[in-house]
Amino acid sequence: MVRIRILMRQMGEAAGVPIEPESQTQLLDSTMNAEGVLLAGVPGAGGFDAIFAITLGDSGSKLTQAWSSHNVLALFVKEDPHGVCLESGDPRTTCITSGVSSIHLE
């Protein structure tokens, strides 16, 4: 992941676009050095609006404290122990139900 971040920064510099701005580089470097962090980076096209971190165990709570000291709000996403499921209460699912229902995973 470190190599990918370096290459993304170089690409941004060559294009004159801040894919991983220096302020995010500092935060991501400290995030990567935190206990329980598997990887961290800038999603999508980059630029000041978002970063991500994949953490192990309960290390996300310590990361939240560290990020909040930089005025960064953490949005937690966790795996579901039941795996992937289709939520029937979401009206957006009506157009994809048949496609998802036909998928069989082993």
mmCIF file of N, CA, C and O in Angstrom:
data_model
loop_
_atom_site.group_PDB
_atom_site.id
_atom_site.type_symbol
_atom_site.label_atom_id
_atom_site.label_comp_id
_atom_site.label_asym_id
_atom_site.label_seq_id
_atom_site.Cartn_x
_atom_site.Cartn_y
_atom_site.Cartn_z
ATOM 1 N N MET A 1 0.824 -1.193 0.000
ATOM 2 C CA MET A 1 0.000 0.000 0.000
ATOM 3 C C MET A 1 0.869 1.258 0.000
ATOM 4 O O MET A 1 0.506 2.245 -0.607
ATOM 5 N N VAL A 2 1.992 1.188 0.668
ATOM 6 C CA VAL A 2 2.890 2.341 0.708
ATOM 7 C C VAL A 2 3.372 2.683 -0.701
ATOM 8 O O VAL A 2 3.391 3.847 -1.099
ATOM 9 N N ARG A 3 3.724 1.657 -1.470
ATOM 10 C CA ARG A 3 4.189 1.881 -2.851
ATOM 11 C C ARG A 3 3.078 2.497 -3.704
ATOM 12 O O ARG A 3 3.333 3.397 -4.508
ATOM 13 N N ILE A 4 1.862 2.026 -3.539
ATOM 14 C CA ILE A 4 0.730 2.590 -4.285
ATOM 15 C C ILE A 4 0.559 4.062 -3.937
ATOM 16 O O ILE A 4 0.352 4.898 -4.823
ATOM 17 N N ARG A 5 0.645 4.401 -2.667
ATOM 18 C CA ARG A 5 0.498 5.804 -2.250
ATOM 19 C C ARG A 5 1.597 6.664 -2.857
ATOM 20 O O ARG A 5 1.339 7.782 -3.298
ATOM 21 N N ILE A 6 2.815 6.162 -2.880
ATOM 22 C CA ILE A 6 3.931 6.921 -3.468
ATOM 23 C C ILE A 6 3.663 7.181 -4.942
ATOM 24 O O ILE A 6 3.814 8.315 -5.430
ATOM 25 N N LEU A 7 3.247 6.140 -5.659
ATOM 26 C CA LEU A 7 2.973 6.298 -7.082
ATOM 27 C C LEU A 7 1.798 7.233 -7.343
ATOM 28 O O LEU A 7 1.815 8.020 -8.294
ATOM 29 N N MET A 8 0.767 7.159 -6.501
ATOM 30 C CA MET A 8 -0.380 8.072 -6.645
ATOM 31 C C MET A 8 0.046 9.525 -6.415
ATOM 32 O O MET A 8 -0.393 10.428 -7.134
ATOM 33 N N ARG A 9 0.903 9.760 -5.427
ATOM 34 C CA ARG A 9 1.402 11.126 -5.186
ATOM 35 C C ARG A 9 2.202 11.615 -6.387
ATOM 36 O O ARG A 9 2.047 12.757 -6.833
ATOM 37 N N GLN A 10 3.069 10.747 -6.923
ATOM 38 C CA GLN A 10 3.871 11.127 -8.096
ATOM 39 C C GLN A 10 2.975 11.430 -9.295
ATOM 40 O O GLN A 10 3.211 12.393 -10.023
ATOM 41 N N MET A 11 1.950 10.634 -9.490
ATOM 42 C CA MET A 11 1.029 10.871 -10.595
ATOM 43 C C MET A 11 0.305 12.201 -10.408
ATOM 44 O O MET A 11 0.146 12.974 -11.353
ATOM 45 N N GLY A 12 -0.114 12.475 -9.193
ATOM 46 C CA GLY A 12 -0.782 13.741 -8.898
ATOM 47 C C GLY A 12 0.119 14.932 -9.129
ATOM 48 O O GLY A 12 -0.301 15.952 -9.688
ATOM 49 N N GLU A 13 1.375 14.815 -8.701
ATOM 50 C CA GLU A 13 2.334 15.907 -8.916
ATOM 51 C C GLU A 13 2.563 16.139 -10.403
ATOM 52 O O GLU A 13 2.604 17.278 -10.865
ATOM 53 N N ALA A 14 2.684 15.062 -11.172
ATOM 54 C CA ALA A 14 2.902 15.182 -12.614
ATOM 55 C C ALA A 14 1.708 15.827 -13.312
ATOM 56 O O ALA A 14 1.864 16.569 -14.276
ATOM 57 N N ALA A 15 0.506 15.561 -12.792
ATOM 58 C CA ALA A 15 -0.713 16.104 -13.397
ATOM 59 C C ALA A 15 -1.103 17.459 -12.805
ATOM 60 O O ALA A 15 -2.028 18.094 -13.287
ATOM 61 N N GLY A 16 -0.408 17.872 -11.744
ATOM 62 C CA GLY A 16 -0.769 19.123 -11.083
ATOM 63 C C GLY A 16 -2.064 19.022 -10.293
ATOM 64 O O GLY A 16 -2.771 20.005 -10.110
ATOM 65 N N VAL A 17 -2.369 17.807 -9.827
ATOM 66 C CA VAL A 17 -3.608 17.549 -9.083
ATOM 67 C C VAL A 17 -3.241 16.940 -7.730
ATOM 68 O O VAL A 17 -2.488 15.963 -7.684
ATOM 69 N N PRO A 18 -3.758 17.481 -6.632
ATOM 70 C CA PRO A 18 -3.399 16.944 -5.309
ATOM 71 C C PRO A 18 -4.165 15.663 -4.968
ATOM 72 O O PRO A 18 -5.115 15.683 -4.196
ATOM 73 N N ILE A 19 -3.754 14.527 -5.551
ATOM 74 C CA ILE A 19 -4.430 13.261 -5.255
ATOM 75 C C ILE A 19 -4.272 12.914 -3.779
ATOM 76 O O ILE A 19 -5.229 12.524 -3.118
ATOM 77 N N GLU A 20 -3.061 13.036 -3.270
ATOM 78 C CA GLU A 20 -2.825 12.858 -1.830
ATOM 79 C C GLU A 20 -2.089 14.093 -1.334
ATOM 80 O O GLU A 20 -0.858 14.133 -1.310
ATOM 81 N N PRO A 21 -2.847 15.112 -0.919
ATOM 82 C CA PRO A 21 -2.218 16.344 -0.435
ATOM 83 C C PRO A 21 -1.330 16.091 0.783
ATOM 84 O O PRO A 21 -1.523 15.118 1.510
ATOM 85 N N GLU A 22 -0.368 16.957 1.009
ATOM 86 C CA GLU A 22 0.593 16.791 2.101
ATOM 87 C C GLU A 22 -0.097 16.619 3.455
ATOM 88 O O GLU A 22 0.323 15.801 4.269
ATOM 89 N N SER A 23 -1.183 17.369 3.695
ATOM 90 C CA SER A 23 -1.882 17.234 4.977
ATOM 91 C C SER A 23 -2.432 15.821 5.153
ATOM 92 O O SER A 23 -2.410 15.268 6.250
ATOM 93 N N GLN A 24 -2.904 15.218 4.075
ATOM 94 C CA GLN A 24 -3.397 13.849 4.160
ATOM 95 C C GLN A 24 -2.240 12.859 4.253
ATOM 96 O O GLN A 24 -2.355 11.841 4.927
ATOM 97 N N THR A 25 -1.139 13.147 3.599
ATOM 98 C CA THR A 25 0.032 12.277 3.679
ATOM 99 C C THR A 25 0.475 12.143 5.131
ATOM 100 O O THR A 25 0.742 11.032 5.611
ATOM 101 N N GLN A 26 0.555 13.252 5.845
ATOM 102 C CA GLN A 26 0.974 13.218 7.247
ATOM 103 C C GLN A 26 -0.001 12.391 8.085
ATOM 104 O O GLN A 26 0.419 11.568 8.902
ATOM 105 N N LEU A 27 -1.299 12.606 7.880
ATOM 106 C CA LEU A 27 -2.302 11.867 8.644
ATOM 107 C C LEU A 27 -2.270 10.373 8.296
ATOM 108 O O LEU A 27 -2.334 9.517 9.178
ATOM 109 N N LEU A 28 -2.131 10.062 7.018
ATOM 110 C CA LEU A 28 -2.075 8.654 6.607
ATOM 111 C C LEU A 28 -0.810 7.967 7.102
ATOM 112 O O LEU A 28 -0.855 6.797 7.498
ATOM 113 N N ASP A 29 0.312 8.675 7.093
ATOM 114 C CA ASP A 29 1.551 8.090 7.621
ATOM 115 C C ASP A 29 1.403 7.750 9.098
ATOM 116 O O ASP A 29 1.793 6.666 9.543
ATOM 117 N N SER A 30 0.829 8.663 9.864
ATOM 118 C CA SER A 30 0.646 8.375 11.292
ATOM 119 C C SER A 30 -0.396 7.280 11.490
ATOM 120 O O SER A 30 -0.273 6.462 12.401
ATOM 121 N N THR A 31 -1.404 7.236 10.625
ATOM 122 C CA THR A 31 -2.409 6.180 10.696
ATOM 123 C C THR A 31 -1.777 4.821 10.424
ATOM 124 O O THR A 31 -2.028 3.849 11.135
ATOM 125 N N MET A 32 -0.938 4.740 9.400
ATOM 126 C CA MET A 32 -0.280 3.475 9.060
ATOM 127 C C MET A 32 0.634 2.983 10.176
ATOM 128 O O MET A 32 0.852 1.782 10.316
ATOM 129 N N ASN A 33 1.144 3.901 10.986
ATOM 130 C CA ASN A 33 2.018 3.525 12.092
ATOM 131 C C ASN A 33 1.255 3.143 13.354
ATOM 132 O O ASN A 33 1.857 2.686 14.323
ATOM 133 N N ALA A 34 -0.067 3.326 13.338
ATOM 134 C CA ALA A 34 -0.874 3.005 14.519
ATOM 135 C C ALA A 34 -1.062 1.493 14.644
ATOM 136 O O ALA A 34 -1.136 0.772 13.653
ATOM 137 N N GLU A 35 -1.134 1.044 15.870
ATOM 138 C CA GLU A 35 -1.335 -0.380 16.132
ATOM 139 C C GLU A 35 -2.680 -0.842 15.583
ATOM 140 O O GLU A 35 -3.703 -0.187 15.757
ATOM 141 N N GLY A 36 -2.675 -1.975 14.895
ATOM 142 C CA GLY A 36 -3.916 -2.560 14.389
ATOM 143 C C GLY A 36 -4.362 -2.054 13.035
ATOM 144 O O GLY A 36 -5.381 -2.479 12.523
ATOM 145 N N VAL A 37 -3.596 -1.149 12.417
ATOM 146 C CA VAL A 37 -3.973 -0.638 11.099
ATOM 147 C C VAL A 37 -3.319 -1.510 10.039
ATOM 148 O O VAL A 37 -2.100 -1.663 10.006
ATOM 149 N N LEU A 38 -4.143 -2.084 9.180
ATOM 150 C CA LEU A 38 -3.651 -2.948 8.115
ATOM 151 C C LEU A 38 -3.198 -2.116 6.921
ATOM 152 O O LEU A 38 -2.134 -2.335 6.371
ATOM 153 N N LEU A 39 -4.011 -1.151 6.522
ATOM 154 C CA LEU A 39 -3.640 -0.239 5.445
ATOM 155 C C LEU A 39 -4.487 1.016 5.506
ATOM 156 O O LEU A 39 -5.520 1.053 6.153
ATOM 157 N N ALA A 40 -4.013 2.063 4.843
ATOM 158 C CA ALA A 40 -4.713 3.348 4.814
ATOM 159 C C ALA A 40 -4.362 4.048 3.513
ATOM 160 O O ALA A 40 -3.283 3.835 2.959
ATOM 161 N N GLY A 41 -5.265 4.875 3.036
ATOM 162 C CA GLY A 41 -5.010 5.585 1.794
ATOM 163 C C GLY A 41 -6.093 6.591 1.471
ATOM 164 O O GLY A 41 -6.973 6.865 2.285
ATOM 165 N N VAL A 42 -6.022 7.121 0.261
ATOM 166 C CA VAL A 42 -7.008 8.076 -0.244
ATOM 167 C C VAL A 42 -7.846 7.343 -1.284
ATOM 168 O O VAL A 42 -7.297 6.808 -2.248
ATOM 169 N N PRO A 43 -9.167 7.288 -1.097
ATOM 170 C CA PRO A 43 -10.005 6.588 -2.070
ATOM 171 C C PRO A 43 -10.275 7.431 -3.312
ATOM 172 O O PRO A 43 -10.158 8.650 -3.292
ATOM 173 N N GLY A 44 -10.638 6.778 -4.376
ATOM 174 C CA GLY A 44 -11.073 7.480 -5.584
ATOM 175 C C GLY A 44 -10.002 8.374 -6.177
ATOM 176 O O GLY A 44 -8.831 8.039 -6.208
ATOM 177 N N ALA A 45 -10.429 9.547 -6.621
ATOM 178 C CA ALA A 45 -9.532 10.496 -7.278
ATOM 179 C C ALA A 45 -8.729 11.317 -6.283
ATOM 180 O O ALA A 45 -7.876 12.102 -6.672
ATOM 181 N N GLY A 46 -9.014 11.155 -5.007
ATOM 182 C CA GLY A 46 -8.243 11.848 -3.975
ATOM 183 C C GLY A 46 -8.665 13.274 -3.764
ATOM 184 O O GLY A 46 -9.738 13.700 -4.178
ATOM 185 N N GLY A 47 -7.835 14.021 -3.073
ATOM 186 C CA GLY A 47 -8.043 15.428 -2.833
ATOM 187 C C GLY A 47 -8.836 15.763 -1.589
ATOM 188 O O GLY A 47 -10.004 15.753 -1.582
ATOM 189 N N PHE A 48 -8.312 15.958 -0.497
ATOM 190 C CA PHE A 48 -8.831 16.594 0.708
ATOM 191 C C PHE A 48 -10.138 16.083 1.304
ATOM 192 O O PHE A 48 -10.430 16.403 2.429
ATOM 193 N N ASP A 49 -10.993 15.350 0.593
ATOM 194 C CA ASP A 49 -12.320 15.079 1.144
ATOM 195 C C ASP A 49 -12.473 13.750 1.869
ATOM 196 O O ASP A 49 -13.423 13.568 2.613
ATOM 197 N N ALA A 50 -11.568 12.794 1.678
ATOM 198 C CA ALA A 50 -11.748 11.495 2.324
ATOM 199 C C ALA A 50 -10.432 10.733 2.408
ATOM 200 O O ALA A 50 -9.550 10.897 1.565
ATOM 201 N N ILE A 51 -10.339 9.904 3.436
ATOM 202 C CA ILE A 51 -9.270 8.925 3.561
ATOM 203 C C ILE A 51 -9.915 7.648 4.073
ATOM 204 O O ILE A 51 -11.067 7.663 4.514
ATOM 205 N N PHE A 52 -9.203 6.543 4.008
ATOM 206 C CA PHE A 52 -9.741 5.302 4.558
ATOM 207 C C PHE A 52 -8.645 4.578 5.326
ATOM 208 O O PHE A 52 -7.462 4.804 5.106
ATOM 209 N N ALA A 53 -9.087 3.731 6.224
ATOM 210 C CA ALA A 53 -8.173 2.850 6.952
ATOM 211 C C ALA A 53 -8.891 1.535 7.187
ATOM 212 O O ALA A 53 -10.078 1.518 7.510
ATOM 213 N N ILE A 54 -8.181 0.451 7.004
ATOM 214 C CA ILE A 54 -8.703 -0.869 7.332
ATOM 215 C C ILE A 54 -7.954 -1.313 8.575
ATOM 216 O O ILE A 54 -6.724 -1.378 8.586
ATOM 217 N N THR A 55 -8.735 -1.566 9.614
ATOM 218 C CA THR A 55 -8.147 -1.886 10.915
ATOM 219 C C THR A 55 -8.519 -3.295 11.342
ATOM 220 O O THR A 55 -9.484 -3.875 10.850
ATOM 221 N N LEU A 56 -7.756 -3.811 12.273
ATOM 222 C CA LEU A 56 -7.999 -5.142 12.823
ATOM 223 C C LEU A 56 -8.482 -5.019 14.256
ATOM 224 O O LEU A 56 -8.029 -4.142 14.997
ATOM 225 N N GLY A 57 -9.395 -5.887 14.638
ATOM 226 C CA GLY A 57 -9.881 -5.911 16.010
ATOM 227 C C GLY A 57 -10.555 -4.614 16.416
ATOM 228 O O GLY A 57 -11.290 -4.019 15.636
ATOM 229 N N ASP A 58 -10.277 -4.174 17.618
ATOM 230 C CA ASP A 58 -10.896 -2.966 18.163
ATOM 231 C C ASP A 58 -10.027 -1.725 18.001
ATOM 232 O O ASP A 58 -10.263 -0.708 18.656
ATOM 233 N N SER A 59 -9.036 -1.772 17.134
ATOM 234 C CA SER A 59 -8.132 -0.628 16.988
ATOM 235 C C SER A 59 -8.813 0.585 16.372
ATOM 236 O O SER A 59 -8.291 1.691 16.445
ATOM 237 N N GLY A 60 -9.990 0.405 15.794
ATOM 238 C CA GLY A 60 -10.716 1.522 15.196
ATOM 239 C C GLY A 60 -11.084 2.604 16.191
ATOM 240 O O GLY A 60 -11.109 3.790 15.850
ATOM 241 N N SER A 61 -11.340 2.241 17.449
ATOM 242 C CA SER A 61 -11.711 3.253 18.446
ATOM 243 C C SER A 61 -10.535 4.173 18.769
ATOM 244 O O SER A 61 -10.714 5.382 18.930
ATOM 245 N N LYS A 62 -9.336 3.621 18.829
ATOM 246 C CA LYS A 62 -8.149 4.465 19.048
ATOM 247 C C LYS A 62 -7.903 5.357 17.840
ATOM 248 O O LYS A 62 -7.504 6.514 17.975
ATOM 249 N N LEU A 63 -8.146 4.824 16.664
ATOM 250 C CA LEU A 63 -7.967 5.598 15.443
ATOM 251 C C LEU A 63 -8.962 6.755 15.389
ATOM 252 O O LEU A 63 -8.616 7.855 14.976
ATOM 253 N N THR A 64 -10.181 6.515 15.834
ATOM 254 C CA THR A 64 -11.192 7.573 15.882
ATOM 255 C C THR A 64 -10.723 8.735 16.747
ATOM 256 O O THR A 64 -10.877 9.893 16.378
ATOM 257 N N GLN A 65 -10.146 8.427 17.885
ATOM 258 C CA GLN A 65 -9.629 9.475 18.772
ATOM 259 C C GLN A 65 -8.504 10.249 18.102
ATOM 260 O O GLN A 65 -8.454 11.472 18.165
ATOM 261 N N ALA A 66 -7.603 9.535 17.445
ATOM 262 C CA ALA A 66 -6.481 10.195 16.773
ATOM 263 C C ALA A 66 -6.984 11.088 15.639
ATOM 264 O O ALA A 66 -6.539 12.228 15.486
ATOM 265 N N TRP A 67 -7.909 10.584 14.850
ATOM 266 C CA TRP A 67 -8.441 11.376 13.735
ATOM 267 C C TRP A 67 -9.235 12.583 14.227
ATOM 268 O O TRP A 67 -9.150 13.651 13.644
ATOM 269 N N SER A 68 -10.009 12.416 15.294
ATOM 270 C CA SER A 68 -10.815 13.536 15.776
ATOM 271 C C SER A 68 -9.943 14.686 16.262
ATOM 272 O O SER A 68 -10.348 15.853 16.196
ATOM 273 N N SER A 69 -8.730 14.386 16.710
ATOM 274 C CA SER A 69 -7.829 15.468 17.114
ATOM 275 C C SER A 69 -7.366 16.285 15.909
ATOM 276 O O SER A 69 -6.850 17.387 16.064
ATOM 277 N N HIS A 70 -7.578 15.740 14.694
ATOM 278 C CA HIS A 70 -7.259 16.459 13.448
ATOM 279 C C HIS A 70 -8.536 16.943 12.753
ATOM 280 O O HIS A 70 -8.516 17.270 11.567
ATOM 281 N N ASN A 71 -9.656 16.931 13.496
ATOM 282 C CA ASN A 71 -10.967 17.306 12.954
ATOM 283 C C ASN A 71 -11.391 16.431 11.786
ATOM 284 O O ASN A 71 -11.990 16.895 10.815
ATOM 285 N N VAL A 72 -11.078 15.140 11.876
ATOM 286 C CA VAL A 72 -11.493 14.163 10.872
ATOM 287 C C VAL A 72 -12.519 13.248 11.517
ATOM 288 O O VAL A 72 -12.282 12.682 12.577
ATOM 289 N N LEU A 73 -13.674 13.127 10.868
ATOM 290 C CA LEU A 73 -14.753 12.283 11.374
ATOM 291 C C LEU A 73 -14.645 10.894 10.770
ATOM 292 O O LEU A 73 -14.582 10.731 9.546
ATOM 293 N N ALA A 74 -14.621 9.883 11.610
ATOM 294 C CA ALA A 74 -14.529 8.496 11.147
ATOM 295 C C ALA A 74 -15.929 7.941 10.906
ATOM 296 O O ALA A 74 -16.847 8.164 11.693
ATOM 297 N N LEU A 75 -16.091 7.233 9.818
ATOM 298 C CA LEU A 75 -17.320 6.524 9.498
ATOM 299 C C LEU A 75 -16.963 5.045 9.490
ATOM 300 O O LEU A 75 -16.189 4.584 8.647
ATOM 301 N N PHE A 76 -17.505 4.302 10.456
ATOM 302 C CA PHE A 76 -17.149 2.892 10.594
ATOM 303 C C PHE A 76 -18.010 2.013 9.704
ATOM 304 O O PHE A 76 -19.216 2.190 9.628
ATOM 305 N N VAL A 77 -17.367 1.087 9.061
ATOM 306 C CA VAL A 77 -18.042 0.053 8.281
ATOM 307 C C VAL A 77 -17.479 -1.272 8.770
ATOM 308 O O VAL A 77 -16.263 -1.444 8.843
ATOM 309 N N LYS A 78 -18.356 -2.176 9.150
ATOM 310 C CA LYS A 78 -17.906 -3.472 9.656
ATOM 311 C C LYS A 78 -18.510 -4.587 8.821
ATOM 312 O O LYS A 78 -19.569 -4.431 8.225
ATOM 313 N N GLU A 79 -17.812 -5.718 8.832
ATOM 314 C CA GLU A 79 -18.360 -6.889 8.161
ATOM 315 C C GLU A 79 -19.532 -7.421 8.966
ATOM 316 O O GLU A 79 -19.602 -7.238 10.174
ATOM 317 N N ASP A 80 -20.453 -8.063 8.290
ATOM 318 C CA ASP A 80 -21.592 -8.674 8.946
ATOM 319 C C ASP A 80 -21.271 -10.152 9.147
ATOM 320 O O ASP A 80 -20.862 -10.825 8.194
ATOM 321 N N PRO A 81 -21.437 -10.683 10.350
ATOM 322 C CA PRO A 81 -21.100 -12.090 10.568
ATOM 323 C C PRO A 81 -21.959 -13.041 9.744
ATOM 324 O O PRO A 81 -21.614 -14.197 9.574
ATOM 325 N N HIS A 82 -23.082 -12.558 9.198
ATOM 326 C CA HIS A 82 -23.955 -13.391 8.372
ATOM 327 C C HIS A 82 -23.589 -13.308 6.899
ATOM 328 O O HIS A 82 -24.235 -13.925 6.064
ATOM 329 N N GLY A 83 -22.599 -12.503 6.550
ATOM 330 C CA GLY A 83 -22.198 -12.360 5.153
ATOM 331 C C GLY A 83 -23.023 -11.301 4.444
ATOM 332 O O GLY A 83 -23.634 -10.429 5.069
ATOM 333 N N VAL A 84 -23.069 -11.386 3.145
ATOM 334 C CA VAL A 84 -23.797 -10.419 2.333
ATOM 335 C C VAL A 84 -25.275 -10.782 2.341
ATOM 336 O O VAL A 84 -25.650 -11.939 2.222
ATOM 337 N N CYS A 85 -26.119 -9.768 2.505
ATOM 338 C CA CYS A 85 -27.553 -10.027 2.450
ATOM 339 C C CYS A 85 -28.250 -8.867 1.741
ATOM 340 O O CYS A 85 -27.729 -7.755 1.672
ATOM 341 N N LEU A 86 -29.408 -9.141 1.211
ATOM 342 C CA LEU A 86 -30.210 -8.144 0.532
ATOM 343 C C LEU A 86 -31.263 -7.649 1.505
ATOM 344 O O LEU A 86 -32.044 -8.441 2.034
ATOM 345 N N GLU A 87 -31.275 -6.348 1.777
ATOM 346 C CA GLU A 87 -32.219 -5.793 2.720
ATOM 347 C C GLU A 87 -33.490 -5.409 1.986
ATOM 348 O O GLU A 87 -33.489 -4.541 1.126
ATOM 349 N N SER A 88 -34.582 -6.045 2.351
ATOM 350 C CA SER A 88 -35.840 -5.849 1.635
ATOM 351 C C SER A 88 -36.471 -4.486 1.926
ATOM 352 O O SER A 88 -37.319 -4.034 1.172
ATOM 353 N N GLY A 89 -36.086 -3.816 2.973
ATOM 354 C CA GLY A 89 -36.664 -2.525 3.316
ATOM 355 C C GLY A 89 -36.152 -1.372 2.465
ATOM 356 O O GLY A 89 -36.664 -0.267 2.526
ATOM 357 N N ASP A 90 -35.145 -1.603 1.649
ATOM 358 C CA ASP A 90 -34.556 -0.554 0.823
ATOM 359 C C ASP A 90 -35.231 -0.553 -0.547
ATOM 360 O O ASP A 90 -35.131 -1.530 -1.286
ATOM 361 N N PRO A 91 -35.920 0.537 -0.923
ATOM 362 C CA PRO A 91 -36.630 0.554 -2.205
ATOM 363 C C PRO A 91 -35.719 0.437 -3.420
ATOM 364 O O PRO A 91 -36.160 0.048 -4.492
ATOM 365 N N ARG A 92 -34.425 0.726 -3.261
ATOM 366 C CA ARG A 92 -33.495 0.616 -4.387
ATOM 367 C C ARG A 92 -33.243 -0.829 -4.787
ATOM 368 O O ARG A 92 -32.753 -1.103 -5.865
ATOM 369 N N THR A 93 -33.588 -1.759 -3.900
ATOM 370 C CA THR A 93 -33.291 -3.162 -4.183
ATOM 371 C C THR A 93 -34.275 -3.806 -5.140
ATOM 372 O O THR A 93 -33.994 -4.868 -5.678
ATOM 373 N N THR A 94 -35.410 -3.187 -5.391
ATOM 374 C CA THR A 94 -36.417 -3.832 -6.243
ATOM 375 C C THR A 94 -35.900 -4.073 -7.655
ATOM 376 O O THR A 94 -36.250 -5.073 -8.276
ATOM 377 N N CYS A 95 -35.049 -3.195 -8.172
ATOM 378 C CA CYS A 95 -34.559 -3.374 -9.540
ATOM 379 C C CYS A 95 -33.390 -4.353 -9.628
ATOM 380 O O CYS A 95 -33.063 -4.802 -10.714
ATOM 381 N N ILE A 96 -32.789 -4.714 -8.517
ATOM 382 C CA ILE A 96 -31.644 -5.628 -8.578
ATOM 383 C C ILE A 96 -31.916 -6.984 -7.937
ATOM 384 O O ILE A 96 -31.088 -7.865 -7.999
ATOM 385 N N THR A 97 -33.096 -7.148 -7.367
ATOM 386 C CA THR A 97 -33.395 -8.379 -6.643
ATOM 387 C C THR A 97 -33.202 -9.627 -7.485
ATOM 388 O O THR A 97 -32.564 -10.585 -7.058
ATOM 389 N N SER A 98 -33.714 -9.641 -8.698
ATOM 390 C CA SER A 98 -33.599 -10.854 -9.511
ATOM 391 C C SER A 98 -32.154 -11.165 -9.870
ATOM 392 O O SER A 98 -31.738 -12.318 -9.875
ATOM 393 N N GLY A 99 -31.347 -10.147 -10.153
ATOM 394 C CA GLY A 99 -29.933 -10.359 -10.482
ATOM 395 C C GLY A 99 -29.165 -10.888 -9.296
ATOM 396 O O GLY A 99 -28.352 -11.811 -9.429
ATOM 397 N N VAL A 100 -29.420 -10.336 -8.130
ATOM 398 C CA VAL A 100 -28.716 -10.782 -6.927
ATOM 399 C C VAL A 100 -29.191 -12.173 -6.523
ATOM 400 O O VAL A 100 -28.396 -13.020 -6.117
ATOM 401 N N SER A 101 -30.471 -12.431 -6.681
ATOM 402 C CA SER A 101 -31.009 -13.740 -6.295
ATOM 403 C C SER A 101 -30.441 -14.865 -7.152
ATOM 404 O O SER A 101 -30.384 -16.009 -6.714
ATOM 405 N N SER A 102 -30.019 -14.557 -8.370
ATOM 406 C CA SER A 102 -29.505 -15.595 -9.253
ATOM 407 C C SER A 102 -28.032 -15.922 -8.987
ATOM 408 O O SER A 102 -27.521 -16.886 -9.523
ATOM 409 N N ILE A 103 -27.380 -15.172 -8.128
ATOM 410 C CA ILE A 103 -25.964 -15.411 -7.819
ATOM 411 C C ILE A 103 -25.871 -16.490 -6.748
ATOM 412 O O ILE A 103 -26.551 -16.441 -5.733
ATOM 413 N N HIS A 104 -24.997 -17.443 -6.992
ATOM 414 C CA HIS A 104 -24.785 -18.520 -6.016
ATOM 415 C C HIS A 104 -23.312 -18.522 -5.614
ATOM 416 O O HIS A 104 -22.436 -18.672 -6.462
ATOM 417 N N LEU A 105 -23.045 -18.300 -4.336
ATOM 418 C CA LEU A 105 -21.672 -18.294 -3.832
ATOM 419 C C LEU A 105 -21.447 -19.530 -2.973
ATOM 420 O O LEU A 105 -22.302 -19.920 -2.209
ATOM 421 N N GLU A 106 -20.297 -20.119 -3.136
ATOM 422 C CA GLU A 106 -19.972 -21.293 -2.309
ATOM 423 C C GLU A 106 -18.871 -20.961 -1.354
ATOM 424 O O GLU A 106 -18.017 -20.187 -1.578
#
